[in-house]
JSON list of C-alpha atoms in Angstrom, two decimals:
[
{"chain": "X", "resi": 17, "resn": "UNK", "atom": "CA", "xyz": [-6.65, -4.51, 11.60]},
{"chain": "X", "resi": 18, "resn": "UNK", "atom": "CA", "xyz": [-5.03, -1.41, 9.97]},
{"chain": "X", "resi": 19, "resn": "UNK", "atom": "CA", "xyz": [-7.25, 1.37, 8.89]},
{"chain": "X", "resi": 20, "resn": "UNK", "atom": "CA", "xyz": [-5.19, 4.65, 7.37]},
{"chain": "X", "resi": 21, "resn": "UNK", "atom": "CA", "xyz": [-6.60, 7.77, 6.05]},
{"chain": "X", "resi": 22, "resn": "UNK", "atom": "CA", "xyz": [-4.95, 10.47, 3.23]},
{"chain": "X", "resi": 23, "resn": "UNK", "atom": "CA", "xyz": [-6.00, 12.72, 0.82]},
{"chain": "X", "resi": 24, "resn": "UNK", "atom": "CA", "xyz": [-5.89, 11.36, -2.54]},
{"chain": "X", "resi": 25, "resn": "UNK", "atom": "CA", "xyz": [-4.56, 13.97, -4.47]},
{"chain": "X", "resi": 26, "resn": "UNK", "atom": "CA", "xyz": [-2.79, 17.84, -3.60]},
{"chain": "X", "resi": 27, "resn": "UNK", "atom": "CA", "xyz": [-1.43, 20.40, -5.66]},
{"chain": "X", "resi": 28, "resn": "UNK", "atom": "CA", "xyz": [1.22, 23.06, -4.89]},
{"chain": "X", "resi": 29, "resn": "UNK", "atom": "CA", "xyz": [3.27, 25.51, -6.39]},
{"chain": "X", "resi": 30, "resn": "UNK", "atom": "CA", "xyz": [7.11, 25.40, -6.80]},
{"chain": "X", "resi": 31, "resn": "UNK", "atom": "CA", "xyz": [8.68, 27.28, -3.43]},
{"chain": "X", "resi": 32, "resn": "UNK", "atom": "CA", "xyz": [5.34, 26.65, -1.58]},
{"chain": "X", "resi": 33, "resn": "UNK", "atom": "CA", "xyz": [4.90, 24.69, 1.85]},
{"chain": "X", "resi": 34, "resn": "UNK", "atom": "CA", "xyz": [2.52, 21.61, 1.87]},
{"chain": "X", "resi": 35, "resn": "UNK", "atom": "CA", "xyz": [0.88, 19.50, 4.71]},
{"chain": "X", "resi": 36, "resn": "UNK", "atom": "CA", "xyz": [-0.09, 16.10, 4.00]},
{"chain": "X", "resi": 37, "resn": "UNK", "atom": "CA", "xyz": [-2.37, 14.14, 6.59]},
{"chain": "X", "resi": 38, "resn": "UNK", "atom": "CA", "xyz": [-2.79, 10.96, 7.59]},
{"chain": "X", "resi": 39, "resn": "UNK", "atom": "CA", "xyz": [-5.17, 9.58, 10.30]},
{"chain": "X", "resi": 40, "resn": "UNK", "atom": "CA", "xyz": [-4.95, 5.65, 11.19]},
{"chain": "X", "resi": 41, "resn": "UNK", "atom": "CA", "xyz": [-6.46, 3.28, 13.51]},
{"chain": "X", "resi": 42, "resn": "UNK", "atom": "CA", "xyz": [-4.15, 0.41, 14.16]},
{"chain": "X", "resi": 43, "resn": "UNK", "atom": "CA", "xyz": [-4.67, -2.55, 16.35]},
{"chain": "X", "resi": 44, "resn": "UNK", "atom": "CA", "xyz": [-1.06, -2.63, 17.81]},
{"chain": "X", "resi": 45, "resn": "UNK", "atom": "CA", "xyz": [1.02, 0.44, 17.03]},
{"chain": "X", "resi": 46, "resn": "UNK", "atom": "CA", "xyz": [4.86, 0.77, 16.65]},
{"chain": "X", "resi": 47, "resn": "UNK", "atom": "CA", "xyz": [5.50, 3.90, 14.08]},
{"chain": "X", "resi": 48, "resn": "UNK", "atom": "CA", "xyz": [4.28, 5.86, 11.86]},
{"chain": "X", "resi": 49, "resn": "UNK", "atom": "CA", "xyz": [6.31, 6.30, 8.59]},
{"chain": "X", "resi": 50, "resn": "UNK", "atom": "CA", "xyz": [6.27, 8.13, 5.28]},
{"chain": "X", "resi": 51, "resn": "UNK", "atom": "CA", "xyz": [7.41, 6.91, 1.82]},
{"chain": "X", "resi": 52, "resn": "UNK", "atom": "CA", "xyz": [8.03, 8.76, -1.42]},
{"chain": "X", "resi": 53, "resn": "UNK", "atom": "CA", "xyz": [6.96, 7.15, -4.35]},
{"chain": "X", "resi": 54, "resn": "UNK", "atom": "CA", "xyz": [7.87, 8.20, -7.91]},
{"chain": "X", "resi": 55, "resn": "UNK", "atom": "CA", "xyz": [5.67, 6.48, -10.70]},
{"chain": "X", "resi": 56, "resn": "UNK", "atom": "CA", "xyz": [7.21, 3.27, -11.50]},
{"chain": "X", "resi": 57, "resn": "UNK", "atom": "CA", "xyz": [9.69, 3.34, -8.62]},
{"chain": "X", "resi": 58, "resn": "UNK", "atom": "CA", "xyz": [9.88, 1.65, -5.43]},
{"chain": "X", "resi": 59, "resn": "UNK", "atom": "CA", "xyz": [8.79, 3.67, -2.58]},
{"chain": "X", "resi": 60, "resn": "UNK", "atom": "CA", "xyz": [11.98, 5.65, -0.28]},
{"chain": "X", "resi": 61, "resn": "UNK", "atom": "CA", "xyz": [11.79, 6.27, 3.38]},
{"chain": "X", "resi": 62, "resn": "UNK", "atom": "CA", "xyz": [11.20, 9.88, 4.41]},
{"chain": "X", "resi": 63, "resn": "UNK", "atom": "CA", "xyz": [10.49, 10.17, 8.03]},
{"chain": "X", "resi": 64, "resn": "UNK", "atom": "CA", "xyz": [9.38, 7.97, 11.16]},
{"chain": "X", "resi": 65, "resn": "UNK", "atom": "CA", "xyz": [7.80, 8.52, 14.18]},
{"chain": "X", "resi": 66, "resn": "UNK", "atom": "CA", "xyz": [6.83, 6.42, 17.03]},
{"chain": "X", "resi": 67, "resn": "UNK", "atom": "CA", "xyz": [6.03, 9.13, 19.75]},
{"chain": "X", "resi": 68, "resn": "UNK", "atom": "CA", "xyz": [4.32, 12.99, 19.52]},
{"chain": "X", "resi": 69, "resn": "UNK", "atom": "CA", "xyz": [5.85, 15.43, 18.18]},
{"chain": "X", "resi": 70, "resn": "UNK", "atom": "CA", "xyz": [7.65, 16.85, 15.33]},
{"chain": "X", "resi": 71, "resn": "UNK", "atom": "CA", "xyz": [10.39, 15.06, 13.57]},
{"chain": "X", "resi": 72, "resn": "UNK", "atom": "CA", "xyz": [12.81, 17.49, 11.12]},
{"chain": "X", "resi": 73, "resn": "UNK", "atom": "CA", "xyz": [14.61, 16.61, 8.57]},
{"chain": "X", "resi": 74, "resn": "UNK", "atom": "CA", "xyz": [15.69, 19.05, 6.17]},
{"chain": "X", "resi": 75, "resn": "UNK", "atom": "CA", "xyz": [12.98, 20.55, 3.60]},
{"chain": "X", "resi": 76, "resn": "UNK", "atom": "CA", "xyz": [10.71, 17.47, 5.53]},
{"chain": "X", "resi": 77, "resn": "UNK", "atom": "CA", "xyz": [9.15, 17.22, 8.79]},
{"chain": "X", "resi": 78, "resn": "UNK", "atom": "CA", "xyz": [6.64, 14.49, 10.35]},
{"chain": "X", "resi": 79, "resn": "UNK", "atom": "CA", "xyz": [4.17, 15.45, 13.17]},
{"chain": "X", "resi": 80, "resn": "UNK", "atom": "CA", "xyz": [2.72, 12.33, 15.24]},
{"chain": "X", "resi": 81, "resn": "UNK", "atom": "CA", "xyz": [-0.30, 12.66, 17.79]},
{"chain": "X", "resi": 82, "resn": "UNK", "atom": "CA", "xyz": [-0.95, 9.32, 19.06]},
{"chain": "X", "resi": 83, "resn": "UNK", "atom": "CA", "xyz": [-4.00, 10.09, 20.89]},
{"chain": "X", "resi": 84, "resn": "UNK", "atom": "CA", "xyz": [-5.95, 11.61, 17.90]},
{"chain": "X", "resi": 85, "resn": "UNK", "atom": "CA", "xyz": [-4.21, 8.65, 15.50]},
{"chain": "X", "resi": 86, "resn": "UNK", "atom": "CA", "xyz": [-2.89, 11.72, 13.23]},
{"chain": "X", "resi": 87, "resn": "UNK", "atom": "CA", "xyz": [0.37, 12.02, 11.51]},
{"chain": "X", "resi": 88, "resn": "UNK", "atom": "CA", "xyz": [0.97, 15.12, 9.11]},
{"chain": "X", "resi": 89, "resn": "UNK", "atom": "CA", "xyz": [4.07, 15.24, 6.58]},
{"chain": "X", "resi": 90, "resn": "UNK", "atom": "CA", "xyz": [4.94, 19.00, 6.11]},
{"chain": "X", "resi": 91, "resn": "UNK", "atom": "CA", "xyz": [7.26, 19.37, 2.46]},
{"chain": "X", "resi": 92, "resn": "UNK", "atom": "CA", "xyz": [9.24, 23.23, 2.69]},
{"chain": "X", "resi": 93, "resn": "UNK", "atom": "CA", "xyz": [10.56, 24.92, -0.40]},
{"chain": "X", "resi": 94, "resn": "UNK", "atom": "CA", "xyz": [8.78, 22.88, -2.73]},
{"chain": "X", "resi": 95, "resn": "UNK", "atom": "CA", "xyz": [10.54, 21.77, -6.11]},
{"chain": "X", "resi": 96, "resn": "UNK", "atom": "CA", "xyz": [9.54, 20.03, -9.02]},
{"chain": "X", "resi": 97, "resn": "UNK", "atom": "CA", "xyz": [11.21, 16.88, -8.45]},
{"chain": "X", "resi": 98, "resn": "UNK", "atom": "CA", "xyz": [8.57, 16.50, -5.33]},
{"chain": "X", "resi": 99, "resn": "UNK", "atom": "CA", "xyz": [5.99, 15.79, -7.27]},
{"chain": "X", "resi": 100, "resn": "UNK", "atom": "CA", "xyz": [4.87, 12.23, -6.66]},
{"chain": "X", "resi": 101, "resn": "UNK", "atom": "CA", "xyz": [3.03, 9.68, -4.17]},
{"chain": "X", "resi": 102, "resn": "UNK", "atom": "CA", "xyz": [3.38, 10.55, -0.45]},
{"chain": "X", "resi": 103, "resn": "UNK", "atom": "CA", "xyz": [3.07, 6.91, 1.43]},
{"chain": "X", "resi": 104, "resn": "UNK", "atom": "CA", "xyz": [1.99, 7.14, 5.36]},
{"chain": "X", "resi": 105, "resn": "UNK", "atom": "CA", "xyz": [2.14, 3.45, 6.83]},
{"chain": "X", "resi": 106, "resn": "UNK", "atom": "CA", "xyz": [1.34, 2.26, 9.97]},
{"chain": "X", "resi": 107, "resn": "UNK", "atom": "CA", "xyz": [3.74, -0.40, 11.85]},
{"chain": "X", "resi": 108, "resn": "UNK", "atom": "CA", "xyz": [1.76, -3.23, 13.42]},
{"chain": "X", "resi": 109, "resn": "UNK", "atom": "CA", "xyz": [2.77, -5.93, 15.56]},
{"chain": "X", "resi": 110, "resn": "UNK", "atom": "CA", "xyz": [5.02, -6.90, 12.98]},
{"chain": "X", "resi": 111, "resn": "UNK", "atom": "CA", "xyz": [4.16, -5.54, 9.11]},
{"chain": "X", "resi": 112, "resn": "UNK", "atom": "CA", "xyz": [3.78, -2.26, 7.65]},
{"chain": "X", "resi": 113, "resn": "UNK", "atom": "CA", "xyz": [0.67, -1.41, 6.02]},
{"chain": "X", "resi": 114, "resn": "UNK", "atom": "CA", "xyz": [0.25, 1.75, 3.76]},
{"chain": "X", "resi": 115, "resn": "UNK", "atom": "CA", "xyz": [-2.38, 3.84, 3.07]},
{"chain": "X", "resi": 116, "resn": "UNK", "atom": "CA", "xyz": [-3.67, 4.65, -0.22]},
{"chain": "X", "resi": 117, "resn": "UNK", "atom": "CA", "xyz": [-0.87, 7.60, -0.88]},
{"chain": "X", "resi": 118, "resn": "UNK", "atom": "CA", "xyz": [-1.08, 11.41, -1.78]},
{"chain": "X", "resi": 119, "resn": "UNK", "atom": "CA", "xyz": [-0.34, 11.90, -5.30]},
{"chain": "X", "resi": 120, "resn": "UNK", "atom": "CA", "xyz": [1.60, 15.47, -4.52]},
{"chain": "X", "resi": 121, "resn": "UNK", "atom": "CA", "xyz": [1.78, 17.85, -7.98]},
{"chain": "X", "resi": 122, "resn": "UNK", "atom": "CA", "xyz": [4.09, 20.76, -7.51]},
{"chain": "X", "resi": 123, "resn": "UNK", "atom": "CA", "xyz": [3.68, 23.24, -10.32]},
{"chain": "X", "resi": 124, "resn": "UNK", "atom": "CA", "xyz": [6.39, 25.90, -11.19]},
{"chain": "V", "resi": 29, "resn": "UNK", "atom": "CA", "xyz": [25.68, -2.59, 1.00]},
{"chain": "V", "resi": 30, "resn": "UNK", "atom": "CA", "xyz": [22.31, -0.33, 1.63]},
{"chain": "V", "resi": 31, "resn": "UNK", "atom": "CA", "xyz": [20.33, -1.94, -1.02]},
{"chain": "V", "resi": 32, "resn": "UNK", "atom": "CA", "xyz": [18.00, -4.42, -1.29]},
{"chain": "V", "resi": 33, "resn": "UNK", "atom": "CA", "xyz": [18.51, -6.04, -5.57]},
{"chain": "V", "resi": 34, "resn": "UNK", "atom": "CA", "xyz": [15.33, -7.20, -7.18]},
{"chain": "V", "resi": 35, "resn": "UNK", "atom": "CA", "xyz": [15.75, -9.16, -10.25]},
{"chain": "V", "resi": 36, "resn": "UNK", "atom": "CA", "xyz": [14.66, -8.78, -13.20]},
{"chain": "V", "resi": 37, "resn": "UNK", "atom": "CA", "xyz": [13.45, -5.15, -13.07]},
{"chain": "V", "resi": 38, "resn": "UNK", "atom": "CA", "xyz": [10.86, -6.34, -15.88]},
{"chain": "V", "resi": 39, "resn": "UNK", "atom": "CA", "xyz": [9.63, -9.71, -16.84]},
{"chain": "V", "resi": 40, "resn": "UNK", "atom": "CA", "xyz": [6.40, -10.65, -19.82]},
{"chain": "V", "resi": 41, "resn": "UNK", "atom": "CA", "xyz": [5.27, -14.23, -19.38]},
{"chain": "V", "resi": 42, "resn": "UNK", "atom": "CA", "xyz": [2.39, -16.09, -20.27]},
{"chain": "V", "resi": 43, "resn": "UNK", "atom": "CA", "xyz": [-0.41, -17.75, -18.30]},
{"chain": "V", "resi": 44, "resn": "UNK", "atom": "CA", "xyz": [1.25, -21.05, -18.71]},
{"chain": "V", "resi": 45, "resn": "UNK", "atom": "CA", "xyz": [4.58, -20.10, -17.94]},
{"chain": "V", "resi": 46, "resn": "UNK", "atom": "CA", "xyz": [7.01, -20.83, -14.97]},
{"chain": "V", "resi": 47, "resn": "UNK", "atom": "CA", "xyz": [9.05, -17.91, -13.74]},
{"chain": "V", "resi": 48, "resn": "UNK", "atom": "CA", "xyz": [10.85, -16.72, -10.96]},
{"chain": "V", "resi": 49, "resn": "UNK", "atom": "CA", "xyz": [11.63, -13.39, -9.41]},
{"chain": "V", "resi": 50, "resn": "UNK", "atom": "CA", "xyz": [14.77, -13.33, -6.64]},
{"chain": "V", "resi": 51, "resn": "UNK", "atom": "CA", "xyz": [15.50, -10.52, -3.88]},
{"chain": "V", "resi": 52, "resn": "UNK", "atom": "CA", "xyz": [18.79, -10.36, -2.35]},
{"chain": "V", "resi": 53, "resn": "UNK", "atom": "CA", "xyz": [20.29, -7.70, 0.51]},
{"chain": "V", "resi": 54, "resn": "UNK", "atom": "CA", "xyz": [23.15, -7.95, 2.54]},
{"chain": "V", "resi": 55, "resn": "UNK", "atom": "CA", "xyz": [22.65, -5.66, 5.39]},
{"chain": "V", "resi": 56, "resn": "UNK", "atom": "CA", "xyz": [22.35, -8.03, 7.64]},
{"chain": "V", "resi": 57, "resn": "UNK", "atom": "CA", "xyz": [18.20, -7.80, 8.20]},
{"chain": "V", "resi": 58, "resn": "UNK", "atom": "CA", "xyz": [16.68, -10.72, 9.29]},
{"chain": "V", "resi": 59, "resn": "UNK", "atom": "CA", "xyz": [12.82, -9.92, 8.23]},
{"chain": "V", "resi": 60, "resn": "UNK", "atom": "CA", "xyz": [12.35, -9.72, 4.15]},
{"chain": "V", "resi": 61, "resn": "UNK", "atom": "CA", "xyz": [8.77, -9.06, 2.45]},
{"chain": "V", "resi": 62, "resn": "UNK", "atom": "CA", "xyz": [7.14, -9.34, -0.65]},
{"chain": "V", "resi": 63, "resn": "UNK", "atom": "CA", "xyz": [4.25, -6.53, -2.15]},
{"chain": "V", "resi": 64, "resn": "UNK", "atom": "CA", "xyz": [2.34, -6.47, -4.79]},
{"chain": "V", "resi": 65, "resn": "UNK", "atom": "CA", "xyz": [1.39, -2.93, -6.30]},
{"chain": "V", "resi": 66, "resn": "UNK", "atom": "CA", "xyz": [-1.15, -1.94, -9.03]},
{"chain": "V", "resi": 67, "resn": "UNK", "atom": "CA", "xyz": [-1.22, 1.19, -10.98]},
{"chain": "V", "resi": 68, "resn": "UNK", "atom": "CA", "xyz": [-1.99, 4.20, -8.42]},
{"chain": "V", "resi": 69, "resn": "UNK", "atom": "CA", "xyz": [-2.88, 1.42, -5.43]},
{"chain": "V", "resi": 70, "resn": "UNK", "atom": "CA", "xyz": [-0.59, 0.97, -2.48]},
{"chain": "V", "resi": 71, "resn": "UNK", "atom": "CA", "xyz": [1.68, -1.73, -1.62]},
{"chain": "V", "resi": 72, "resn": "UNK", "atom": "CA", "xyz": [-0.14, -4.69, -0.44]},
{"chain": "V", "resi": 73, "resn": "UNK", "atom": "CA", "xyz": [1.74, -7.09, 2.21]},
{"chain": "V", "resi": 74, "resn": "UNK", "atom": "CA", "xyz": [1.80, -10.76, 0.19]},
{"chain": "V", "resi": 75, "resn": "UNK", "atom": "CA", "xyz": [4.48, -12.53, 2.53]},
{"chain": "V", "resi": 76, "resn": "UNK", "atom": "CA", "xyz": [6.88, -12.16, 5.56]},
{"chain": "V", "resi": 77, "resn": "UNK", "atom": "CA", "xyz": [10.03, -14.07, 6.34]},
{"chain": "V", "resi": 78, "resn": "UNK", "atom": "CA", "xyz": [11.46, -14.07, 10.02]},
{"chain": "V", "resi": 79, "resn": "UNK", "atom": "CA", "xyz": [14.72, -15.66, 10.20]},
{"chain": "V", "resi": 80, "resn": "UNK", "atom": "CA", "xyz": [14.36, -17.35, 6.83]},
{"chain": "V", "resi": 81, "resn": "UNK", "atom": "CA", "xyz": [10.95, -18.95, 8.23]},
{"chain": "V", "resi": 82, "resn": "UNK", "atom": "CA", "xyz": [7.24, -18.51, 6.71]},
{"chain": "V", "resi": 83, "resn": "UNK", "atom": "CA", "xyz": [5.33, -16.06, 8.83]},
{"chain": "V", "resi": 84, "resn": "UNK", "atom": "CA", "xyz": [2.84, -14.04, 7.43]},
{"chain": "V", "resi": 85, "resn": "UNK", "atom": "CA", "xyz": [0.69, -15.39, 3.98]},
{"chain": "V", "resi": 86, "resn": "UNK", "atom": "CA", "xyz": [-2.20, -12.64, 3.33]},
{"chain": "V", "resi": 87, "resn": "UNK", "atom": "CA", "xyz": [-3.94, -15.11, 1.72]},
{"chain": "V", "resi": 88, "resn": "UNK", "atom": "CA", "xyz": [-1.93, -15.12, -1.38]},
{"chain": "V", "resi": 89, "resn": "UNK", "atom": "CA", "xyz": [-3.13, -17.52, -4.31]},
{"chain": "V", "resi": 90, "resn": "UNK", "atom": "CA", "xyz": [-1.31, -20.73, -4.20]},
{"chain": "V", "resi": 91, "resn": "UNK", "atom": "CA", "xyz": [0.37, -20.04, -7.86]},
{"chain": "V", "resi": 92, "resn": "UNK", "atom": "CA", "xyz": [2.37, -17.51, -6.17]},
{"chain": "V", "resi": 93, "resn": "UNK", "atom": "CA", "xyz": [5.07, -19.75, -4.09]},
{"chain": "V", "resi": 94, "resn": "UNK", "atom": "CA", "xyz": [7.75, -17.40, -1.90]},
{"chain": "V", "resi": 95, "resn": "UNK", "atom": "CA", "xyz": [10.91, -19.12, -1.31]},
{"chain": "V", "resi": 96, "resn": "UNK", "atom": "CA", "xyz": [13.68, -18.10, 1.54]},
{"chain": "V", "resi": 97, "resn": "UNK", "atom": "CA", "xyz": [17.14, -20.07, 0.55]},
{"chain": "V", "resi": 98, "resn": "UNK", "atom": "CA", "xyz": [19.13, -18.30, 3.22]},
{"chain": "V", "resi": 99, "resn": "UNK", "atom": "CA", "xyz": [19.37, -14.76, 5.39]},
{"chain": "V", "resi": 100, "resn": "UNK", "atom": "CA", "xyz": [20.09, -12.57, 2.13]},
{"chain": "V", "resi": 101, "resn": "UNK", "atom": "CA", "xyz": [18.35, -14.13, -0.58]},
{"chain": "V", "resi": 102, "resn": "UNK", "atom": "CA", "xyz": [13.81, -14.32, -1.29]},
{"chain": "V", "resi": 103, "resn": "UNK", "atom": "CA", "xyz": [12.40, -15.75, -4.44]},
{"chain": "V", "resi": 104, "resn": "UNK", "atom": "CA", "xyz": [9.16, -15.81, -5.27]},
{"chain": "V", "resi": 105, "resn": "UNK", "atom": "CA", "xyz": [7.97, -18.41, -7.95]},
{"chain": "V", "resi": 106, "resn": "UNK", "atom": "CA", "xyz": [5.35, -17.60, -10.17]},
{"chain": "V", "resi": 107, "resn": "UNK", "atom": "CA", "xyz": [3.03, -20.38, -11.85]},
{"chain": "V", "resi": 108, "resn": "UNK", "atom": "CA", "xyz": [-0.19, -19.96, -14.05]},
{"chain": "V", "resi": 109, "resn": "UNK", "atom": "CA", "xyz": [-0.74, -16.67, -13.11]},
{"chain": "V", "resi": 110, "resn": "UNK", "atom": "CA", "xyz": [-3.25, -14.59, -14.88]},
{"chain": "V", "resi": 111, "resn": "UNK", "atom": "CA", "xyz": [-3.39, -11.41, -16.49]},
{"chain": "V", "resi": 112, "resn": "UNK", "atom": "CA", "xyz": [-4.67, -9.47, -13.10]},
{"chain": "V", "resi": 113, "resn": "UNK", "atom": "CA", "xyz": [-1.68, -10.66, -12.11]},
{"chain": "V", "resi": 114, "resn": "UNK", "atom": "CA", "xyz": [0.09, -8.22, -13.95]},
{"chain": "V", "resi": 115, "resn": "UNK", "atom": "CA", "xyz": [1.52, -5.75, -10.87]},
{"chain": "V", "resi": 116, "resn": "UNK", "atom": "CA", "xyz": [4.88, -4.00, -9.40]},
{"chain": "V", "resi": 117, "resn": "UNK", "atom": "CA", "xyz": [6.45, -7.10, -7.20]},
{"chain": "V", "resi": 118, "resn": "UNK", "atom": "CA", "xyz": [8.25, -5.28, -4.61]},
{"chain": "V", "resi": 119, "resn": "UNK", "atom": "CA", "xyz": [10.90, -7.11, -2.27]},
{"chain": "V", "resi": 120, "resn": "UNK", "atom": "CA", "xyz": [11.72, -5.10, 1.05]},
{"chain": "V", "resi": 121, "resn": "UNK", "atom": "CA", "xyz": [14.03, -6.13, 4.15]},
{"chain": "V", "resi": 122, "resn": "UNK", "atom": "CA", "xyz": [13.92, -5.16, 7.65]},
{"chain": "V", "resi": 123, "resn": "UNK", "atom": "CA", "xyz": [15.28, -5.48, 11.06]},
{"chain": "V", "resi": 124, "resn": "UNK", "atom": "CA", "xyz": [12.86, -7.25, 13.37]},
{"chain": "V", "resi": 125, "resn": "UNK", "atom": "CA", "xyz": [13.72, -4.53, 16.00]},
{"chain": "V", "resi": 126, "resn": "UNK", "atom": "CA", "xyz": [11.99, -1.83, 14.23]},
{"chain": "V", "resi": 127, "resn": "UNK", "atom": "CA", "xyz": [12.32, 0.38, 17.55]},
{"chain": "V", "resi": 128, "resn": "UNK", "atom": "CA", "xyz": [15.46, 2.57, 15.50]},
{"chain": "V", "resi": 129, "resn": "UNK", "atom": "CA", "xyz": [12.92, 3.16, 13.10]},
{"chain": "V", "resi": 130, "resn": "UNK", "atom": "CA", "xyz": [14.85, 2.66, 9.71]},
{"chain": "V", "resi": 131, "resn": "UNK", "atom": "CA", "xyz": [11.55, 1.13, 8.57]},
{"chain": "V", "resi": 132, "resn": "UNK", "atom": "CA", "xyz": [11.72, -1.44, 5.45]},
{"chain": "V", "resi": 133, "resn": "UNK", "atom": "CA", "xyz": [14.52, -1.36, 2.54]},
{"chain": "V", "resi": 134, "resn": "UNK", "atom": "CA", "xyz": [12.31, -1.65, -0.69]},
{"chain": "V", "resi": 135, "resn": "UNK", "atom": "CA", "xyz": [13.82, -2.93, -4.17]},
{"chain": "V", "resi": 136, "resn": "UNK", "atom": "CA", "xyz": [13.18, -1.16, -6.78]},
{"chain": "V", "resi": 137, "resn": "UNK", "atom": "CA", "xyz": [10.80, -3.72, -8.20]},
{"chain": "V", "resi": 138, "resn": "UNK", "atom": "CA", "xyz": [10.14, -6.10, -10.80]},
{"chain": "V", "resi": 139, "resn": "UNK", "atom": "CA", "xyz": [6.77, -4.61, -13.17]},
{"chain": "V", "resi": 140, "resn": "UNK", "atom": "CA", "xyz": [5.31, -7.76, -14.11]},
{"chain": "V", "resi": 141, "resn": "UNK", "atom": "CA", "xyz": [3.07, -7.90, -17.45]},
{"chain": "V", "resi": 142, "resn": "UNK", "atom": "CA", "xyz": [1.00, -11.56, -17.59]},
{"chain": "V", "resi": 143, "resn": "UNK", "atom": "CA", "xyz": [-0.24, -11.98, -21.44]}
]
């Protein structure tokens, strides 16, 4: 089975940096990914990572240890339109299975 | 084509009603999914197709029926539901090499409301 860990809820101010975590135990592990979801919208791919280390992508990076089972997403230069549910999913065998999401409020 | 389509984006039936939701992409992936989402809950895996075949049922009540016609389309037929029903049906596609990492194409959903 798939067990993944995040904060429920962070808050950050406009310009800011923010690290979200995400531990997971997986039985049979091929990724780690994060999604951004805005309310009512289907979740987008941000980042993926299938072995250690950091992954950059612009204002985004995604840090992957697989020994500890810990994946971090770090958002730069924080706007207001990143405000919204943060996604870290596990790949399986064959299926992706989320965690519960960080809901992510940026304030100006 | 980078999309997956997801029709309709909203839909209000009834608990005796028949319906029908459809997914359709044309990049070519091979693996398509459907999720469920309630409010402020991740996505929850309901079905897999592999090459247009049945692979993965979580367990989903039998008045949800998925349907794979071909490669680019996935329906999912909806019968009696009830009003905890009522959810975000997502539709996502994949390649079943996920080593490139792309991960899953999501729709942009259909919100359900069962009265």
């Amino acid at each position: 089975g798939q067990n993944i860990d995040q904060p429920t809820e962070m808050t950050a101010t406009e310009g800011a940096i923010v690290q979200i975590n995400c531990t997971y135990q997986t039985s049979g592990f091929n990724g780690l990914f994060w999604y951004q979801q805005h309310a009512g919208e289907a979740p987008t791919f941000l980042s993926y990572n299938v072995l250690d280390g950091l992954e950059e992508k612009g204002r985004f990076s995604s840090f992957l240890s697989r020994s500890k089972g810990y994946s971090y997403l770090l958002l730069k230069e924080l706007q207001m339109k990143d405000s919204a549910s943060y996604l870290c999913a596990s790949l399986g065998y064959s299926t992706l299975t989320f965690g519960k999401g960080t809901m992510l409020l940026v304030s100006p | 084509d980078t999309e997956v389509t997801q029709t309709p984006k909203h839909l209000v039936m009834g608990m005796t009603n028949k319906k029908s939701l459809k997914c359709e992409q044309h990049m070519g992936h091979r693996a398509m999914y459907w999720y469920k989402q309630k409010a402020k809950k991740p996505p929850e895996l309901m079905f897999v197709y592999s090459y247009e075949k049945l692979s993965i049922n979580e367990s989903v009540p039998s008045r949800f029926s998925p349907e794979c016609p071909n490669s680019s389309l996935l329906n999912l037929h909806l019968h009696a539901l009830q009003p905890e029903d009522s959810a975000l049906y997502l539709c996502a596609s994949s390649q079943l090499n996920q080593g490139q990492g792309i991960g899953y194409t999501f729709g942009s959903g259909t919100r359900l409301t069962v009265v």
